[in-house]
PDB file of C-alpha atoms in Angstrom:
ATOM      1  CA  MET A   1     -19.826 -22.028 150.673  1.00 43.00           C
ATOM      2  CA  THR A   2     -19.037 -25.419 152.234  1.00 52.00           C
ATOM      3  CA  GLU A   3     -22.252 -25.441 154.258  1.00 47.00           C
ATOM      4  CA  GLU A   4     -24.291 -24.636 151.063  1.00 46.00           C
ATOM      5  CA  LYS A   5     -22.476 -27.413 149.200  1.00 44.00           C
ATOM      6  CA  LEU A   6     -23.204 -29.842 152.003  1.00 41.00           C
ATOM      7  CA  HIS A   7     -26.873 -28.949 151.986  1.00 45.00           C
ATOM      8  CA  ILE A   8     -26.999 -29.505 148.227  1.00 50.00           C
ATOM      9  CA  ASP A   9     -25.314 -32.843 148.647  1.00 66.00           C
ATOM     10  CA  ASP A  10     -27.724 -33.884 151.299  1.00 76.00           C
ATOM     11  CA  HIS A  11     -30.621 -32.907 149.179  1.00 81.00           C
ATOM     12  CA  GLU A  12     -29.270 -34.942 146.343  1.00 86.00           C
ATOM     13  CA  GLU A  13     -28.753 -37.963 148.497  1.00 88.00           C
ATOM     14  CA  GLN A  14     -32.362 -37.567 149.796  1.00 90.00           C
ATOM     15  CA  ILE A  15     -33.562 -37.710 146.139  1.00 90.00           C
ATOM     16  CA  LYS A  16     -31.452 -40.742 145.412  1.00 91.00           C
ATOM     17  CA  ASP A  17     -32.652 -42.558 148.436  1.00 92.00           C
ATOM     18  CA  VAL A  18     -36.334 -42.002 147.415  1.00 93.00           C
ATOM     19  CA  VAL A  19     -35.588 -42.896 143.783  1.00 93.00           C
ATOM     20  CA  MET A  20     -33.657 -46.126 144.629  1.00 93.00           C
ATOM     21  CA  LEU A  21     -36.277 -47.324 147.193  1.00 94.00           C
ATOM     22  CA  ALA A  22     -39.149 -46.752 144.835  1.00 93.00           C
ATOM     23  CA  ALA A  23     -37.282 -48.687 142.123  1.00 93.00           C
ATOM     24  CA  ARG A  24     -36.366 -51.521 144.506  1.00 93.00           C
ATOM     25  CA  ILE A  25     -39.992 -51.996 145.565  1.00 93.00           C
ATOM     26  CA  LEU A  26     -41.332 -51.858 141.995  1.00 93.00           C
ATOM     27  CA  LEU A  27     -38.753 -54.444 140.622  1.00 91.00           C
ATOM     28  CA  GLU A  28     -39.219 -56.767 143.651  1.00 90.00           C
ATOM     29  CA  ALA A  29     -43.035 -56.593 143.202  1.00 89.00           C
ATOM     30  CA  GLY A  30     -42.746 -57.673 139.531  1.00 85.00           C
ATOM     31  CA  ALA A  31     -43.101 -54.287 137.745  1.00 86.00           C
ATOM     32  CA  GLU A  32     -41.728 -53.976 134.197  1.00 85.00           C
ATOM     33  CA  GLY A  33     -38.441 -52.301 133.609  1.00 84.00           C
ATOM     34  CA  THR A  34     -40.068 -49.571 131.602  1.00 85.00           C
ATOM     35  CA  ARG A  35     -42.470 -48.567 134.430  1.00 86.00           C
ATOM     36  CA  THR A  36     -39.474 -48.610 136.935  1.00 90.00           C
ATOM     37  CA  GLU A  37     -37.203 -46.344 134.847  1.00 89.00           C
ATOM     38  CA  GLU A  38     -40.029 -43.912 134.138  1.00 90.00           C
ATOM     39  CA  THR A  39     -40.826 -43.626 137.867  1.00 92.00           C
ATOM     40  CA  MET A  40     -37.154 -42.948 138.640  1.00 93.00           C
ATOM     41  CA  ASN A  41     -36.971 -40.262 135.882  1.00 92.00           C
ATOM     42  CA  TYR A  42     -40.213 -38.849 136.936  1.00 91.00           C
ATOM     43  CA  ILE A  43     -39.099 -38.146 140.534  1.00 92.00           C
ATOM     44  CA  ALA A  44     -35.622 -36.926 139.576  1.00 91.00           C
ATOM     45  CA  SER A  45     -36.820 -34.552 136.915  1.00 91.00           C
ATOM     46  CA  HIS A  46     -39.338 -33.010 139.345  1.00 90.00           C
ATOM     47  CA  TYR A  47     -36.446 -31.723 141.343  1.00 89.00           C
ATOM     48  CA  GLY A  48     -34.590 -30.266 138.280  1.00 88.00           C
ATOM     49  CA  PHE A  49     -32.317 -33.148 137.425  1.00 89.00           C
ATOM     50  CA  VAL A  50     -33.713 -33.703 133.879  1.00 87.00           C
ATOM     51  CA  LYS A  51     -30.369 -35.286 132.697  1.00 88.00           C
ATOM     52  CA  ASN A  52     -30.565 -38.201 135.272  1.00 90.00           C
ATOM     53  CA  ASN A  53     -29.942 -41.637 133.887  1.00 90.00           C
ATOM     54  CA  SER A  54     -31.288 -44.991 134.993  1.00 89.00           C
ATOM     55  CA  PHE A  55     -30.888 -48.527 133.779  1.00 87.00           C
ATOM     56  CA  VAL A  56     -32.614 -51.470 135.268  1.00 88.00           C
ATOM     57  CA  THR A  57     -32.705 -55.308 134.660  1.00 84.00           C
ATOM     58  CA  ASN A  58     -34.801 -57.734 136.677  1.00 81.00           C
ATOM     59  CA  THR A  59     -31.692 -58.187 138.923  1.00 84.00           C
ATOM     60  CA  VAL A  60     -29.918 -54.728 138.958  1.00 89.00           C
ATOM     61  CA  ILE A  61     -30.738 -51.156 139.515  1.00 91.00           C
ATOM     62  CA  ASN A  62     -28.426 -48.437 138.114  1.00 92.00           C
ATOM     63  CA  PHE A  63     -29.048 -44.799 138.731  1.00 92.00           C
ATOM     64  CA  ILE A  64     -27.064 -41.527 138.417  1.00 91.00           C
ATOM     65  CA  LEU A  65     -28.707 -38.217 139.234  1.00 89.00           C
ATOM     66  CA  HIS A  66     -26.323 -36.084 137.190  1.00 83.00           C
ATOM     67  CA  ASP A  67     -22.888 -36.149 135.613  1.00 81.00           C
ATOM     68  CA  GLN A  68     -21.133 -34.875 138.748  1.00 79.00           C
ATOM     69  CA  SER A  69     -22.715 -37.176 141.280  1.00 81.00           C
ATOM     70  CA  TYR A  70     -21.799 -40.641 142.258  1.00 85.00           C
ATOM     71  CA  PRO A  71     -23.992 -43.543 140.749  1.00 87.00           C
ATOM     72  CA  ARG A  72     -26.205 -45.762 142.881  1.00 90.00           C
ATOM     73  CA  ILE A  73     -26.378 -49.612 142.235  1.00 91.00           C
ATOM     74  CA  TYR A  74     -28.500 -52.068 143.885  1.00 91.00           C
ATOM     75  CA  ARG A  75     -28.820 -55.827 143.453  1.00 90.00           C
ATOM     76  CA  ILE A  76     -32.303 -57.316 143.266  1.00 87.00           C
ATOM     77  CA  LYS A  77     -32.182 -60.683 144.993  1.00 82.00           C
ATOM     78  CA  GLU A  78     -35.803 -61.641 145.207  1.00 80.00           C
ATOM     79  CA  ARG A  79     -38.796 -61.049 143.053  1.00 80.00           C
ATOM     80  CA  ASN A  80     -42.557 -61.745 143.393  1.00 81.00           C
ATOM     81  CA  THR A  81     -45.742 -60.434 142.067  1.00 81.00           C
ATOM     82  CA  ASN A  82     -47.486 -57.849 144.241  1.00 85.00           C
ATOM     83  CA  LEU A  83     -49.679 -55.476 142.399  1.00 86.00           C
ATOM     84  CA  ILE A  84     -50.662 -53.628 145.658  1.00 89.00           C
ATOM     85  CA  LYS A  85     -47.167 -52.408 146.223  1.00 91.00           C
ATOM     86  CA  ILE A  86     -46.868 -51.311 142.642  1.00 91.00           C
ATOM     87  CA  SER A  87     -49.999 -49.293 142.903  1.00 91.00           C
ATOM     88  CA  LYS A  88     -48.930 -47.851 146.233  1.00 93.00           C
ATOM     89  CA  VAL A  89     -45.571 -46.698 144.933  1.00 94.00           C
ATOM     90  CA  ASN A  90     -47.268 -45.041 141.939  1.00 93.00           C
ATOM     91  CA  THR A  91     -49.495 -43.152 144.255  1.00 93.00           C
ATOM     92  CA  VAL A  92     -46.499 -41.936 146.310  1.00 93.00           C
ATOM     93  CA  SER A  93     -44.521 -40.775 143.241  1.00 92.00           C
ATOM     94  CA  ARG A  94     -47.528 -38.874 141.868  1.00 92.00           C
ATOM     95  CA  LYS A  95     -48.117 -37.138 145.191  1.00 92.00           C
ATOM     96  CA  LEU A  96     -44.406 -36.307 145.394  1.00 91.00           C
ATOM     97  CA  VAL A  97     -44.284 -34.497 142.041  1.00 89.00           C
ATOM     98  CA  ARG A  98     -47.477 -32.627 142.881  1.00 91.00           C
ATOM     99  CA  ASP A  99     -45.690 -31.399 146.050  1.00 89.00           C
ATOM    100  CA  GLU A 100     -48.244 -33.039 148.312  1.00 91.00           C
ATOM    101  CA  LEU A 101     -45.368 -34.880 149.978  1.00 89.00           C
ATOM    102  CA  THR A 102     -41.948 -33.863 151.070  1.00 89.00           C
ATOM    103  CA  LEU A 103     -38.858 -36.134 150.320  1.00 90.00           C
ATOM    104  CA  ASP A 104     -38.723 -37.207 153.933  1.00 92.00           C
ATOM    105  CA  GLU A 105     -42.506 -38.028 153.920  1.00 92.00           C
ATOM    106  CA  ALA A 106     -42.217 -39.868 150.656  1.00 92.00           C
ATOM    107  CA  TYR A 107     -39.254 -42.054 151.895  1.00 93.00           C
ATOM    108  CA  LYS A 108     -41.204 -42.930 155.101  1.00 93.00           C
ATOM    109  CA  ARG A 109     -44.276 -43.992 153.123  1.00 94.00           C
ATOM    110  CA  LEU A 110     -42.090 -46.039 150.808  1.00 93.00           C
ATOM    111  CA  GLU A 111     -40.418 -47.710 153.757  1.00 92.00           C
ATOM    112  CA  GLU A 112     -43.893 -48.470 155.183  1.00 92.00           C
ATOM    113  CA  ILE A 113     -44.908 -49.986 151.777  1.00 92.00           C
ATOM    114  CA  TYR A 114     -41.731 -52.140 151.715  1.00 89.00           C
ATOM    115  CA  VAL A 115     -42.103 -53.368 155.257  1.00 86.00           C
ATOM    116  CA  LYS A 116     -45.852 -53.535 155.945  1.00 82.00           C
ATOM    117  CA  THR A 117     -47.361 -54.433 152.607  1.00 78.00           C
ATOM    118  CA  LYS A 118     -46.946 -58.161 152.889  1.00 78.00           C
ATOM    119  CA  ASP A 119     -47.338 -60.775 150.245  1.00 77.00           C
ATOM    120  CA  HIS A 120     -50.759 -62.788 150.433  1.00 80.00           C
ATOM    121  CA  PRO A 121     -50.749 -65.641 152.865  1.00 86.00           C
ATOM    122  CA  LEU A 122     -50.316 -69.123 151.673  1.00 89.00           C
ATOM    123  CA  TRP A 123     -53.868 -70.282 152.469  1.00 92.00           C
ATOM    124  CA  PHE A 124     -55.257 -67.291 150.300  1.00 91.00           C
ATOM    125  CA  LYS A 125     -53.021 -68.249 147.351  1.00 91.00           C
ATOM    126  CA  THR A 126     -54.203 -71.857 147.666  1.00 92.00           C
ATOM    127  CA  ILE A 127     -57.795 -70.886 147.446  1.00 94.00           C
ATOM    128  CA  ALA A 128     -57.004 -68.370 144.587  1.00 92.00           C
ATOM    129  CA  GLY A 129     -55.139 -71.147 142.663  1.00 92.00           C
ATOM    130  CA  ALA A 130     -58.112 -73.491 143.026  1.00 94.00           C
ATOM    131  CA  LEU A 131     -60.435 -70.784 141.690  1.00 94.00           C
ATOM    132  CA  ILE A 132     -58.204 -69.892 138.848  1.00 93.00           C
ATOM    133  CA  GLY A 133     -58.089 -73.512 137.741  1.00 93.00           C
ATOM    134  CA  LEU A 134     -61.843 -73.721 137.927  1.00 93.00           C
ATOM    135  CA  SER A 135     -62.112 -70.491 135.870  1.00 93.00           C
ATOM    136  CA  PHE A 136     -60.034 -72.052 133.057  1.00 92.00           C
ATOM    137  CA  LEU A 137     -61.989 -75.149 133.225  1.00 92.00           C
ATOM    138  CA  TYR A 138     -65.076 -73.148 132.445  1.00 91.00           C
ATOM    139  CA  LEU A 139     -63.346 -71.274 129.676  1.00 90.00           C
ATOM    140  CA  GLN A 140     -62.397 -74.547 127.986  1.00 89.00           C
ATOM    141  CA  ASP A 141     -65.950 -75.965 128.273  1.00 87.00           C
ATOM    142  CA  GLY A 142     -64.714 -78.514 130.740  1.00 86.00           C
ATOM    143  CA  MET A 143     -67.071 -81.056 132.301  1.00 88.00           C
ATOM    144  CA  LYS A 144     -68.764 -80.772 135.617  1.00 89.00           C
ATOM    145  CA  ILE A 145     -67.396 -84.154 136.677  1.00 91.00           C
ATOM    146  CA  ASP A 146     -63.921 -82.605 136.620  1.00 90.00           C
ATOM    147  CA  ILE A 147     -64.608 -79.649 139.014  1.00 91.00           C
ATOM    148  CA  LEU A 148     -63.370 -81.323 142.219  1.00 93.00           C
ATOM    149  CA  THR A 149     -60.302 -82.596 140.533  1.00 93.00           C
ATOM    150  CA  VAL A 150     -59.320 -79.201 139.072  1.00 93.00           C
ATOM    151  CA  LEU A 151     -60.125 -77.389 142.364  1.00 94.00           C
ATOM    152  CA  PHE A 152     -57.859 -79.784 144.269  1.00 94.00           C
ATOM    153  CA  ALA A 153     -55.191 -79.857 141.711  1.00 94.00           C
ATOM    154  CA  GLY A 154     -54.934 -76.021 141.087  1.00 93.00           C
ATOM    155  CA  GLY A 155     -54.772 -75.386 144.887  1.00 94.00           C
ATOM    156  CA  ILE A 156     -52.261 -78.132 145.644  1.00 94.00           C
ATOM    157  CA  GLY A 157     -50.049 -76.993 142.697  1.00 94.00           C
ATOM    158  CA  ILE A 158     -49.618 -73.401 143.868  1.00 94.00           C
ATOM    159  CA  LEU A 159     -49.357 -74.548 147.540  1.00 93.00           C
ATOM    160  CA  VAL A 160     -46.343 -76.801 146.700  1.00 94.00           C
ATOM    161  CA  THR A 161     -44.747 -74.218 144.398  1.00 93.00           C
ATOM    162  CA  GLU A 162     -44.975 -71.422 147.022  1.00 90.00           C
ATOM    163  CA  MET A 163     -43.716 -73.672 149.826  1.00 91.00           C
ATOM    164  CA  ILE A 164     -40.637 -74.705 147.919  1.00 92.00           C
ATOM    165  CA  LYS A 165     -39.946 -71.082 146.785  1.00 87.00           C
ATOM    166  CA  LYS A 166     -39.971 -69.938 150.435  1.00 84.00           C
ATOM    167  CA  ARG A 167     -37.163 -72.420 151.187  1.00 85.00           C
ATOM    168  CA  MET A 168     -35.245 -72.352 147.910  1.00 80.00           C
ATOM    169  CA  ARG A 169     -34.396 -69.129 146.108  1.00 75.00           C
ATOM    170  CA  THR A 170     -33.877 -70.942 142.776  1.00 78.00           C
ATOM    171  CA  GLN A 171     -35.586 -71.217 139.393  1.00 80.00           C
ATOM    172  CA  PHE A 172     -37.015 -74.459 137.856  1.00 86.00           C
ATOM    173  CA  ILE A 173     -37.225 -76.632 141.051  1.00 91.00           C
ATOM    174  CA  PRO A 174     -40.362 -75.006 142.589  1.00 92.00           C
ATOM    175  CA  GLU A 175     -42.311 -74.984 139.235  1.00 93.00           C
ATOM    176  CA  PHE A 176     -41.104 -78.578 138.387  1.00 94.00           C
ATOM    177  CA  PHE A 177     -42.524 -79.934 141.670  1.00 94.00           C
ATOM    178  CA  GLY A 178     -45.589 -77.829 141.267  1.00 94.00           C
ATOM    179  CA  GLY A 179     -46.243 -79.226 137.921  1.00 93.00           C
ATOM    180  CA  LEU A 180     -45.411 -82.751 139.176  1.00 94.00           C
ATOM    181  CA  SER A 181     -48.023 -82.385 142.023  1.00 95.00           C
ATOM    182  CA  ILE A 182     -50.699 -81.107 139.730  1.00 94.00           C
ATOM    183  CA  ALA A 183     -50.251 -83.907 137.285  1.00 94.00           C
ATOM    184  CA  LEU A 184     -50.280 -86.466 140.088  1.00 94.00           C
ATOM    185  CA  ALA A 185     -53.519 -84.881 141.550  1.00 94.00           C
ATOM    186  CA  VAL A 186     -55.174 -84.724 138.046  1.00 93.00           C
ATOM    187  CA  VAL A 187     -54.252 -88.399 137.102  1.00 93.00           C
ATOM    188  CA  ALA A 188     -55.376 -89.591 140.531  1.00 91.00           C
ATOM    189  CA  GLY A 189     -58.726 -87.685 140.219  1.00 90.00           C
ATOM    190  CA  HIS A 190     -59.162 -88.870 136.730  1.00 89.00           C
ATOM    191  CA  TYR A 191     -58.751 -92.464 137.921  1.00 88.00           C
ATOM    192  CA  PHE A 192     -61.082 -92.246 140.786  1.00 88.00           C
ATOM    193  CA  ILE A 193     -63.716 -90.063 139.102  1.00 86.00           C
ATOM    194  CA  PRO A 194     -63.507 -91.360 135.400  1.00 85.00           C
ATOM    195  CA  GLY A 195     -65.309 -89.834 132.455  1.00 80.00           C
ATOM    196  CA  GLY A 196     -63.684 -86.333 132.337  1.00 82.00           C
ATOM    197  CA  ASN A 197     -61.312 -84.859 129.898  1.00 87.00           C
ATOM    198  CA  LEU A 198     -57.682 -85.400 131.164  1.00 89.00           C
ATOM    199  CA  SER A 199     -56.049 -82.810 128.773  1.00 90.00           C
ATOM    200  CA  VAL A 200     -58.538 -80.012 129.794  1.00 92.00           C
ATOM    201  CA  MET A 201     -58.006 -80.808 133.457  1.00 93.00           C
ATOM    202  CA  LEU A 202     -54.287 -80.662 133.122  1.00 93.00           C
ATOM    203  CA  ILE A 203     -54.280 -77.250 131.197  1.00 92.00           C
ATOM    204  CA  SER A 204     -56.719 -75.705 133.625  1.00 92.00           C
ATOM    205  CA  SER A 205     -54.875 -76.842 136.765  1.00 93.00           C
ATOM    206  CA  VAL A 206     -51.460 -75.617 135.655  1.00 94.00           C
ATOM    207  CA  MET A 207     -52.702 -72.113 134.881  1.00 93.00           C
ATOM    208  CA  PRO A 208     -52.175 -70.776 138.564  1.00 92.00           C
ATOM    209  CA  ILE A 209     -48.453 -71.357 138.227  1.00 92.00           C
ATOM    210  CA  VAL A 210     -47.960 -70.291 134.590  1.00 90.00           C
ATOM    211  CA  PRO A 211     -45.827 -67.082 134.562  1.00 86.00           C
ATOM    212  CA  GLY A 212     -48.407 -64.856 133.000  1.00 83.00           C
ATOM    213  CA  VAL A 213     -47.514 -61.709 134.538  1.00 81.00           C
ATOM    214  CA  LEU A 214     -43.755 -62.270 133.623  1.00 83.00           C
ATOM    215  CA  ILE A 215     -44.704 -62.907 130.015  1.00 86.00           C
ATOM    216  CA  THR A 216     -46.998 -59.795 129.885  1.00 85.00           C
ATOM    217  CA  ASN A 217     -44.148 -57.597 131.373  1.00 83.00           C
ATOM    218  CA  ALA A 218     -41.585 -58.960 128.903  1.00 85.00           C
ATOM    219  CA  ILE A 219     -43.742 -58.039 126.000  1.00 87.00           C
ATOM    220  CA  GLN A 220     -44.484 -54.482 127.594  1.00 83.00           C
ATOM    221  CA  ASP A 221     -40.686 -53.975 127.849  1.00 83.00           C
ATOM    222  CA  LEU A 222     -40.156 -55.193 124.226  1.00 85.00           C
ATOM    223  CA  PHE A 223     -42.670 -52.491 123.033  1.00 83.00           C
ATOM    224  CA  GLY A 224     -40.930 -49.924 125.284  1.00 78.00           C
ATOM    225  CA  GLY A 225     -37.549 -50.690 123.665  1.00 78.00           C
ATOM    226  CA  HIS A 226     -36.122 -52.261 126.887  1.00 78.00           C
ATOM    227  CA  MET A 227     -34.454 -55.223 125.130  1.00 83.00           C
ATOM    228  CA  MET A 228     -32.402 -56.338 128.071  1.00 80.00           C
ATOM    229  CA  MET A 229     -35.400 -56.714 130.360  1.00 81.00           C
ATOM    230  CA  PHE A 230     -37.350 -58.352 127.536  1.00 85.00           C
ATOM    231  CA  THR A 231     -34.477 -60.846 127.061  1.00 86.00           C
ATOM    232  CA  THR A 232     -33.980 -61.799 130.726  1.00 82.00           C
ATOM    233  CA  LYS A 233     -37.721 -61.908 131.498  1.00 83.00           C
ATOM    234  CA  SER A 234     -38.472 -63.910 128.389  1.00 87.00           C
ATOM    235  CA  SER A 235     -35.658 -66.396 129.386  1.00 87.00           C
ATOM    236  CA  GLU A 236     -37.073 -66.625 132.965  1.00 85.00           C
ATOM    237  CA  ALA A 237     -40.547 -67.356 131.604  1.00 88.00           C
ATOM    238  CA  LEU A 238     -39.257 -70.030 129.178  1.00 90.00           C
ATOM    239  CA  VAL A 239     -37.328 -71.809 132.092  1.00 90.00           C
ATOM    240  CA  THR A 240     -40.491 -71.608 134.295  1.00 90.00           C
ATOM    241  CA  SER A 241     -42.679 -72.936 131.506  1.00 90.00           C
ATOM    242  CA  PHE A 242     -40.090 -75.734 130.754  1.00 93.00           C
ATOM    243  CA  ALA A 243     -40.074 -76.693 134.498  1.00 93.00           C
ATOM    244  CA  ILE A 244     -43.982 -76.927 134.634  1.00 93.00           C
ATOM    245  CA  GLY A 245     -43.917 -78.999 131.546  1.00 92.00           C
ATOM    246  CA  ALA A 246     -41.158 -81.319 132.660  1.00 93.00           C
ATOM    247  CA  GLY A 247     -43.077 -81.894 135.937  1.00 93.00           C
ATOM    248  CA  VAL A 248     -46.237 -82.821 134.160  1.00 93.00           C
ATOM    249  CA  SER A 249     -44.437 -84.981 131.614  1.00 91.00           C
ATOM    250  CA  ALA A 250     -42.646 -86.857 134.306  1.00 91.00           C
ATOM    251  CA  VAL A 251     -46.019 -88.138 135.601  1.00 91.00           C
ATOM    252  CA  LEU A 252     -47.662 -88.673 132.197  1.00 89.00           C
ATOM    253  CA  ILE A 253     -44.817 -90.861 131.023  1.00 86.00           C
ATOM    254  CA  PHE A 254     -45.326 -93.346 133.810  1.00 80.00           C
ATOM    255  CA  ALA A 255     -49.051 -92.948 134.250  1.00 67.00           C
TER     256      ALA A 255
END
């Protein structure tokens, strides 16, 4: 009887390990709370634990497999946007519930996703930021004379923001200096290449650092009834947006 109980406990711990690692990857990669909780419930229910309970915010994961088991809690300390990780975790969870993977295999794949699926390199983000700025310049019927300025400002803005984020795990400061550098680049570009539309250039150039995914996820959590995640993510998005506006305003006041 003791051996049987130990076997059951080991099996339950394996399920918890898989569930918690999947949730950790999803939240750190920027997934919404509704998706994370559904994935946790999806996996646990497949193994017969239909009364499992999970509660997540953008900083904490809480999970209990059943009423007689010990809860698991994990603190999320860093978050980024990585849709590749989210997609890969979704694939693993689907294969797991279709019995195409064992718990051990699923856990190993999740570990590989966590360790080996790296964030995009800084040079790639810089180029992407420049192209995003250019895209919004086109959408706003911007002038051709502003293309070079927006390309440079969009790229330098995300470069500065990401460099500071790697050195400081804080809110506000990276986005503030990102907005500041964008405004400096746009004002300088407008001075040396006059004739363009300053407002359109500024709006287009800040778009790469605007928290679009955060705002979208907050709205999805609102529709999913996850009010805590909606509140925290909305607050984070507001702080980030305020930081960008403060950085831009600081330059425009003295320009």
